[in-house]
């Protein structure tokens, strides 16, 4: 647990940077597209 907001923000920003470096945005888009396809198959969209 972070002791201060600044400490939390620093850790969080580093985490987001690491996630972006490994291509999480691309993975998120793929997962979202699969989710939409699943909704269509179920007749919910």
Coordinates of C-alpha atoms in Angstrom, one line a residue:
X1 CA 0.0 0.0 0.0
X2 CA 1.3 3.4 -0.9
X3 CA 1.8 5.8 1.9
X4 CA 1.1 8.9 -0.1
X5 CA -0.8 9.9 -3.2
X6 CA 2.4 10.8 -4.9
X7 CA 3.9 7.3 -4.2
X8 CA 0.7 5.7 -5.6
X9 CA 0.7 7.9 -8.7
X10 CA 4.4 7.0 -9.3
X11 CA 3.8 3.3 -9.1
X12 CA 0.6 3.5 -11.1
X13 CA 2.3 5.5 -13.9
X14 CA 5.1 3.0 -14.1
X15 CA 2.6 0.2 -14.3
X16 CA 0.7 1.9 -17.1
X17 CA 4.0 2.6 -19.0
X18 CA 5.0 -1.1 -18.7
X19 CA 1.6 -2.3 -19.9
X20 CA 1.7 0.0 -22.9
X21 CA 5.2 -1.2 -23.8
X22 CA 4.0 -4.8 -24.0
X23 CA 1.0 -3.8 -26.2
X24 CA -1.8 -4.0 -23.8
X25 CA -3.8 -1.5 -25.9
X26 CA -3.8 -4.0 -28.8
X27 CA -4.8 -6.8 -26.5
X28 CA -7.6 -4.8 -25.0
X29 CA -8.9 -4.0 -28.5
X30 CA -8.9 -7.6 -29.5
X31 CA -10.7 -8.6 -26.3
X32 CA -13.3 -5.9 -26.8
X33 CA -13.9 -7.0 -30.4
X34 CA -14.3 -10.6 -29.2
X35 CA -16.8 -9.4 -26.6
X36 CA -18.8 -7.6 -29.2
X37 CA -18.8 -10.7 -31.4
X38 CA -20.0 -12.8 -28.5
X39 CA -22.8 -10.4 -27.8
X40 CA -23.9 -10.6 -31.4
X41 CA -23.9 -14.4 -31.3
X42 CA -26.1 -14.2 -28.2
X43 CA -28.4 -11.8 -30.0
X44 CA -27.7 -9.1 -27.4
X45 CA -26.4 -6.5 -29.8

